[in-house]
Amino acid sequence: MTKYFLLACLLGLMLSCNSDKSEDDRVYLCESVTAYSYHLNPKCPGLKRCTHKVSITTREIAIKQGRTFCGWETNDSILR
């Protein structure tokens, strides 16, 4: 019984560590073939113009896809 309890605690700890990292690293992408940016804020004006599906991924994957940081979000007022 103790063995299962320790295993459950370890699994819970691993999942909580992974979710914190992925939430901090979460970015939003417009799935259009002409889209070129990733967004930190799902309410960004640049992302609101997207007429395609919006997906969530990590910044690392977005950069590997050739995406760049959205120009609208360099303004601090957009990020708040």
GROMACS .gro file of C-alpha atoms in nm:
model
   80
    1MET     CA    1   0.000   0.000   0.000
    2THR     CA    2   0.281   0.243   0.086
    3LYS     CA    3   0.450   0.163  -0.244
    4TYR     CA    4   0.137   0.271  -0.437
    5PHE     CA    5   0.101   0.586  -0.230
    6LEU     CA    6   0.463   0.688  -0.301
    7LEU     CA    7   0.418   0.612  -0.670
    8ALA     CA    8   0.102   0.826  -0.683
    9CYS     CA    9   0.281   1.113  -0.504
   10LEU     CA   10   0.575   1.094  -0.742
   11LEU     CA   11   0.345   1.092  -1.045
   12GLY     CA   12   0.152   1.392  -0.910
   13LEU     CA   13   0.474   1.583  -0.851
   14MET     CA   14   0.598   1.508  -1.202
   15LEU     CA   15   0.271   1.623  -1.358
   16SER     CA   16   0.261   1.944  -1.158
   17CYS     CA   17   0.618   2.033  -1.256
   18ASN     CA   18   0.547   1.973  -1.624
   19SER     CA   19   0.223   2.174  -1.625
   20ASP     CA   20   0.389   2.478  -1.466
   21LYS     CA   21   0.659   2.483  -1.729
   22SER     CA   22   0.422   2.435  -2.020
   23GLU     CA   23   0.183   2.704  -1.892
   24ASP     CA   24   0.467   2.957  -1.870
   25ASP     CA   25   0.590   2.860  -2.217
   26ARG     CA   26   0.244   2.851  -2.381
   27VAL     CA   27   0.199   3.043  -2.706
   28TYR     CA   28  -0.090   3.078  -2.949
   29LEU     CA   29  -0.069   3.025  -3.324
   30CYS     CA   30  -0.304   3.103  -3.609
   31GLU     CA   31  -0.312   2.792  -3.827
   32SER     CA   32  -0.321   2.985  -4.155
   33VAL     CA   33  -0.050   2.908  -4.412
   34THR     CA   34   0.025   3.282  -4.430
   35ALA     CA   35   0.055   3.332  -4.051
   36TYR     CA   36   0.408   3.400  -3.931
   37SER     CA   37   0.380   3.504  -3.565
   38TYR     CA   38   0.328   3.345  -3.227
   39HIS     CA   39   0.136   3.522  -2.952
   40LEU     CA   40   0.159   3.518  -2.573
   41ASN     CA   41  -0.184   3.671  -2.527
   42PRO     CA   42  -0.489   3.498  -2.681
   43LYS     CA   43  -0.660   3.840  -2.694
   44CYS     CA   44  -0.385   3.999  -2.903
   45PRO     CA   45  -0.524   4.214  -3.189
   46GLY     CA   46  -0.298   4.031  -3.433
   47LEU     CA   47  -0.439   3.694  -3.331
   48LYS     CA   48  -0.798   3.820  -3.328
   49ARG     CA   49  -0.770   3.877  -3.704
   50CYS     CA   50  -0.710   3.506  -3.755
   51THR     CA   51  -0.992   3.343  -3.953
   52HIS     CA   52  -0.849   2.994  -3.908
   53LYS     CA   53  -0.810   2.765  -3.609
   54VAL     CA   54  -0.599   2.897  -3.320
   55SER     CA   55  -0.377   2.634  -3.160
   56ILE     CA   56  -0.172   2.630  -2.841
   57THR     CA   57   0.186   2.508  -2.840
   58THR     CA   58   0.521   2.595  -2.683
   59ARG     CA   59   0.746   2.884  -2.778
   60GLU     CA   60   1.019   2.637  -2.873
   61ILE     CA   61   0.797   2.460  -3.127
   62ALA     CA   62   0.670   2.790  -3.268
   63ILE     CA   63   1.026   2.912  -3.324
   64LYS     CA   64   1.122   2.581  -3.488
   65GLN     CA   65   0.829   2.635  -3.726
   66GLY     CA   66   0.983   2.970  -3.824
   67ARG     CA   67   0.737   3.183  -3.627
   68THR     CA   68   0.846   3.516  -3.479
   69PHE     CA   69   0.712   3.706  -3.180
   70CYS     CA   70   0.409   3.920  -3.262
   71GLY     CA   71   0.482   4.288  -3.317
   72TRP     CA   72   0.160   4.398  -3.148
   73GLU     CA   73   0.267   4.240  -2.821
   74THR     CA   74   0.584   4.444  -2.787
   75ASN     CA   75   0.353   4.709  -2.642
   76ASP     CA   76   0.313   4.637  -2.267
   77SER     CA   77  -0.051   4.742  -2.272
   78ILE     CA   78  -0.140   4.446  -2.498
   79LEU     CA   79   0.014   4.193  -2.257
   80ARG     CA   80  -0.187   4.304  -1.954
   0.00000   0.00000   0.00000
